[in-house]
PDB file of C-alpha atoms in Angstrom:
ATOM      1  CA  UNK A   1      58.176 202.426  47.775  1.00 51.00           C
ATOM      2  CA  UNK A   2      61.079 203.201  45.827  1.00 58.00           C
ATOM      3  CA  UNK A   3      63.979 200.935  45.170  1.00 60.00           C
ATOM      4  CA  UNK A   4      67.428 201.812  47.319  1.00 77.00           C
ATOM      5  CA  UNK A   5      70.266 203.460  45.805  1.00 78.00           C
ATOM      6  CA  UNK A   6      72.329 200.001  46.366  1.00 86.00           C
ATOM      7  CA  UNK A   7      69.367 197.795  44.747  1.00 88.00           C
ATOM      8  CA  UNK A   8      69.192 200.515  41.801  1.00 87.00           C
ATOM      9  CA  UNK A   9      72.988 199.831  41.433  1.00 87.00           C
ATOM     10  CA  UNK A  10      72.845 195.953  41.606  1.00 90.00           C
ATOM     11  CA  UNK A  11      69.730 196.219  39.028  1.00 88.00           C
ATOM     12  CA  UNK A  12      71.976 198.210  36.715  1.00 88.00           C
ATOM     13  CA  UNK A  13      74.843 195.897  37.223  1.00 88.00           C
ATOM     14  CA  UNK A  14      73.334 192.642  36.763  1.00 90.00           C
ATOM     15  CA  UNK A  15      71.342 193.887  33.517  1.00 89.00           C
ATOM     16  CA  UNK A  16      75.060 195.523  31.967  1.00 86.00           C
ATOM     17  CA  UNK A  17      77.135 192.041  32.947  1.00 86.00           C
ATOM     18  CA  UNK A  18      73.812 190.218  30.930  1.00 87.00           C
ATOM     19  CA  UNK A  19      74.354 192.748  27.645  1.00 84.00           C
ATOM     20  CA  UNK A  20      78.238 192.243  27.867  1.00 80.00           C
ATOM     21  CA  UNK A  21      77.811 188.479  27.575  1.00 82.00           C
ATOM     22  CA  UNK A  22      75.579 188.832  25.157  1.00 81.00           C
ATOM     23  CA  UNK A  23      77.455 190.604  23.273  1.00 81.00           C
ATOM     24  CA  UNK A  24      80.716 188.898  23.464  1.00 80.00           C
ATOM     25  CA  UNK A  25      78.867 186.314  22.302  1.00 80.00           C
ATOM     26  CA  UNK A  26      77.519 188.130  19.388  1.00 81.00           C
ATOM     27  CA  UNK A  27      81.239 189.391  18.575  1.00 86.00           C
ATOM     28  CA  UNK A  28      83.188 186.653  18.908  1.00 89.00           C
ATOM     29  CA  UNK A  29      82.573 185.864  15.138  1.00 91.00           C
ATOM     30  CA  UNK A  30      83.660 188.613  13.373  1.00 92.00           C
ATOM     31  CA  UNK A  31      86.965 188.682  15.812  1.00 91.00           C
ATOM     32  CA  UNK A  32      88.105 185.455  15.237  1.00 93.00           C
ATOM     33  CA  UNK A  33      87.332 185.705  11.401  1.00 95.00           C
ATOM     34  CA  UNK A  34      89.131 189.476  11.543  1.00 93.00           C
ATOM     35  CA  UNK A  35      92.267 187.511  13.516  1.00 92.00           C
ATOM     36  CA  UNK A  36      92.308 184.288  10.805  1.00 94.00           C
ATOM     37  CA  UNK A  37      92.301 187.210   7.865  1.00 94.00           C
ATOM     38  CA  UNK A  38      94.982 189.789   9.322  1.00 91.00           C
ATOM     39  CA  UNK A  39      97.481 186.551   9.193  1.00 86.00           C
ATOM     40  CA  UNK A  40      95.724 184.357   6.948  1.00 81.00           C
ATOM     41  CA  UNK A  41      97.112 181.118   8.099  1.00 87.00           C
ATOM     42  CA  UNK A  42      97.316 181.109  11.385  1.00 90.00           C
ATOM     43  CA  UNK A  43      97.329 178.639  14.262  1.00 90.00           C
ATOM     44  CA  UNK A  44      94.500 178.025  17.159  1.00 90.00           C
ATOM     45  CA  UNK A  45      97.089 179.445  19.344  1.00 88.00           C
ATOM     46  CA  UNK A  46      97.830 182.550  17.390  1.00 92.00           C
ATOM     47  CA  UNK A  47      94.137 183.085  17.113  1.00 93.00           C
ATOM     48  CA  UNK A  48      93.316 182.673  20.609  1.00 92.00           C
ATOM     49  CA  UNK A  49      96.139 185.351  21.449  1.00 92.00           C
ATOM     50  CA  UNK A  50      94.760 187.743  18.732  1.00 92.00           C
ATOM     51  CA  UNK A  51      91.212 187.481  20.399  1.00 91.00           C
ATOM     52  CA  UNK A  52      92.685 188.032  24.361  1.00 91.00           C
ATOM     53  CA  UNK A  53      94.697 191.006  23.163  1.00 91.00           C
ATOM     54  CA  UNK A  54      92.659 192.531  20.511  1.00 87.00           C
ATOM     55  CA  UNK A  55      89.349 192.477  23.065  1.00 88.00           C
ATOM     56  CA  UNK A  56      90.656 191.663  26.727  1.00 87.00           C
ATOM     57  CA  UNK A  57      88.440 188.336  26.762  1.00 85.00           C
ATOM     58  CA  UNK A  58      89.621 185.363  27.870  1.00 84.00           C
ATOM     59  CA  UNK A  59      87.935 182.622  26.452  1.00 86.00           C
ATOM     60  CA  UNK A  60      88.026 178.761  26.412  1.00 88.00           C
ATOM     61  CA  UNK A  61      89.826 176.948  24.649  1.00 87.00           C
ATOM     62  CA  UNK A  62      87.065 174.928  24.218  1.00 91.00           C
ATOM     63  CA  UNK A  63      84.695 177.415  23.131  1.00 89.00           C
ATOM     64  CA  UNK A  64      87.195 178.435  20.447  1.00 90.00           C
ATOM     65  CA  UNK A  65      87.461 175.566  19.150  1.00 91.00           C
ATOM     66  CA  UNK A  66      84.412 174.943  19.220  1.00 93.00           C
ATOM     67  CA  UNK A  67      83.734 178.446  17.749  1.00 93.00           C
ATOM     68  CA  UNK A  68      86.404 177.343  14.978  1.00 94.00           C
ATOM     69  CA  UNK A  69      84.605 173.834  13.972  1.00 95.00           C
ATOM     70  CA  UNK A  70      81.500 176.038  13.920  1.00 95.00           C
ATOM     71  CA  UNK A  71      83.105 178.680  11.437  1.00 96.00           C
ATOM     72  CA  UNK A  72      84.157 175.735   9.151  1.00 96.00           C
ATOM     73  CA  UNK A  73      81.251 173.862   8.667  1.00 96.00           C
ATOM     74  CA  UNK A  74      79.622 177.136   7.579  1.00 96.00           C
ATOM     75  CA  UNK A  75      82.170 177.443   5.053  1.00 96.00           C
ATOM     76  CA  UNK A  76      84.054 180.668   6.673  1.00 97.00           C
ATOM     77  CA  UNK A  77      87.347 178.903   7.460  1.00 97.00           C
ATOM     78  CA  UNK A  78      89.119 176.196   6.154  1.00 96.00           C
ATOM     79  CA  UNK A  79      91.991 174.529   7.608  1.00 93.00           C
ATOM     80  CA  UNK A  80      94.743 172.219   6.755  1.00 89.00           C
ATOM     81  CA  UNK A  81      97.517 170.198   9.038  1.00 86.00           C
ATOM     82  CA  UNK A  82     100.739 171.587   8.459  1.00 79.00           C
ATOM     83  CA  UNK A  83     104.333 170.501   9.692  1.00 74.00           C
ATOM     84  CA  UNK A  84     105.365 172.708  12.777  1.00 73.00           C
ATOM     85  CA  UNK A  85     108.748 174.383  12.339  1.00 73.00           C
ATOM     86  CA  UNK A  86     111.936 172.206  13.883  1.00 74.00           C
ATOM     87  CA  UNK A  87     109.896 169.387  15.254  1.00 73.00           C
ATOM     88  CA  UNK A  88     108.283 168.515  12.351  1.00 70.00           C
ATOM     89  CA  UNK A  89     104.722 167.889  14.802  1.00 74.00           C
ATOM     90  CA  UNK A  90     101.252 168.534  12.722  1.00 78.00           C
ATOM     91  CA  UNK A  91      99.732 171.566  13.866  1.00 80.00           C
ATOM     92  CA  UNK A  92      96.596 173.106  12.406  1.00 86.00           C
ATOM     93  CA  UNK A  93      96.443 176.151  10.352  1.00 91.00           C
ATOM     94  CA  UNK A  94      93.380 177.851   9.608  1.00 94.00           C
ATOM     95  CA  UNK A  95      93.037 180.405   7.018  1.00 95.00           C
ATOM     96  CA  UNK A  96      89.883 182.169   5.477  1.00 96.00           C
ATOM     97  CA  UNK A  97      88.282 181.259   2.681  1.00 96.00           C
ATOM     98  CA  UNK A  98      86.428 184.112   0.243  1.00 96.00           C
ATOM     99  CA  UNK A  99      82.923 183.223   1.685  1.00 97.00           C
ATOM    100  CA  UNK A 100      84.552 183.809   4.881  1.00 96.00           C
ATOM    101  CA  UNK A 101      85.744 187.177   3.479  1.00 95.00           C
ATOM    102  CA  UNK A 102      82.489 187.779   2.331  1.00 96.00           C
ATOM    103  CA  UNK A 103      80.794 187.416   5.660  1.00 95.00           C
ATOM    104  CA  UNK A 104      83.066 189.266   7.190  1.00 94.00           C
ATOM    105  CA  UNK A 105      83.166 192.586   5.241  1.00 95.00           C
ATOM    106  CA  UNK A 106      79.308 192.489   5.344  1.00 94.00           C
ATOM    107  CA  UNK A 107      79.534 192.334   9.190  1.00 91.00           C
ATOM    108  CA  UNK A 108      82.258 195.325   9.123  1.00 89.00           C
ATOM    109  CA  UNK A 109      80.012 197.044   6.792  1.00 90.00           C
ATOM    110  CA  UNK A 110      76.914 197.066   9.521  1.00 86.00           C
ATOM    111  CA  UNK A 111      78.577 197.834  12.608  1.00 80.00           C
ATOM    112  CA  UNK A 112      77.952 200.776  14.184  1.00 77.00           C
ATOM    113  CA  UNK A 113      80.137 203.619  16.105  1.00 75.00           C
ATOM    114  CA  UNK A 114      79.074 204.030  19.522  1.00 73.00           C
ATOM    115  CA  UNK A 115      78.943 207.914  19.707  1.00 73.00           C
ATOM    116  CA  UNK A 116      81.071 210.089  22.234  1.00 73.00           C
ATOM    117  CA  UNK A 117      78.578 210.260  25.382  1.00 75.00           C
ATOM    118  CA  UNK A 118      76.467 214.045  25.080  1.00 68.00           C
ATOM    119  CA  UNK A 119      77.510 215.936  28.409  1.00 69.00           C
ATOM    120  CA  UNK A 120      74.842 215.715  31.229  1.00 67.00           C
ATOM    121  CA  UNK A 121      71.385 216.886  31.028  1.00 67.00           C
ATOM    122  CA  UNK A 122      70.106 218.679  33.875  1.00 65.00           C
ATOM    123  CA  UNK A 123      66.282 217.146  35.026  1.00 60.00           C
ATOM    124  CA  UNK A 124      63.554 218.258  32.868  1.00 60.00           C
ATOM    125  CA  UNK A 125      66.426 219.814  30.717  1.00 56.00           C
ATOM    126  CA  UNK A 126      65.247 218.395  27.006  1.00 56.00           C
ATOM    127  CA  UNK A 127      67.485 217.143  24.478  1.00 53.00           C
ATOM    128  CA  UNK A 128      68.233 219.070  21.005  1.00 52.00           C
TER     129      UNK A 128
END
């Protein structure tokens, strides 16, 4: 018996919601590291913003920071408290270091392009 128009849809839904959070997942890296290098030193704050309007994601705080820590101990990131203007208040700034760099054109240098989708094929119509 074939599967329902509906349950094909659901199927379809479920498995593209699994691949986006995979992905975002996967991404989340190089975006933070691309966001820390366009300002290089830069705040949690600015870096959270960067991510939200750069991809649409909303994300954690804690997972960035925890994203953050993660990028550090590796070596990608380093950062340093630094006196907040007019209040004087320690905030952290993070900047990249050249490792970081490093990773990060090496990431930009193996993504791919997804192509332009190829207009419809007809069934049993076969691909050049």
């Amino acid at each position: 018996m074939a599967a329902r128009p509906a349950e094909e849809d659901e199927w379809v839904q479920a498995r593209v919601e699994s691949w986006v959070d995979t992905y975002k997942k996967s991404m989340l890296t190089p975006v933070i590291l691309r966001a820390v290098s366009v300002h290089q030193s830069v705040t949690v704050a600015r870096v959270a913003a960067d991510v939200a309007g750069d991809t649409g994601w909303q994300i954690t705080e804690r997972s960035l920071y925890r994203t953050l820590k993660r990028l550090e101990d590796a070596g990608f990131l380093h950062s340093a408290q630094a006196d907040a203007p007019r209040t004087g208040a320690k905030r952290k700034e993070i900047s990249l270091t050249r490792l970081g760099a490093q990773f990060l054109a090496g990431i930009g240098a193996n993504l791919v392009s997804f192509p332009s989708p190829a207009p419809p094929q007809e069934p049993g119509q076969r691909m050049n």
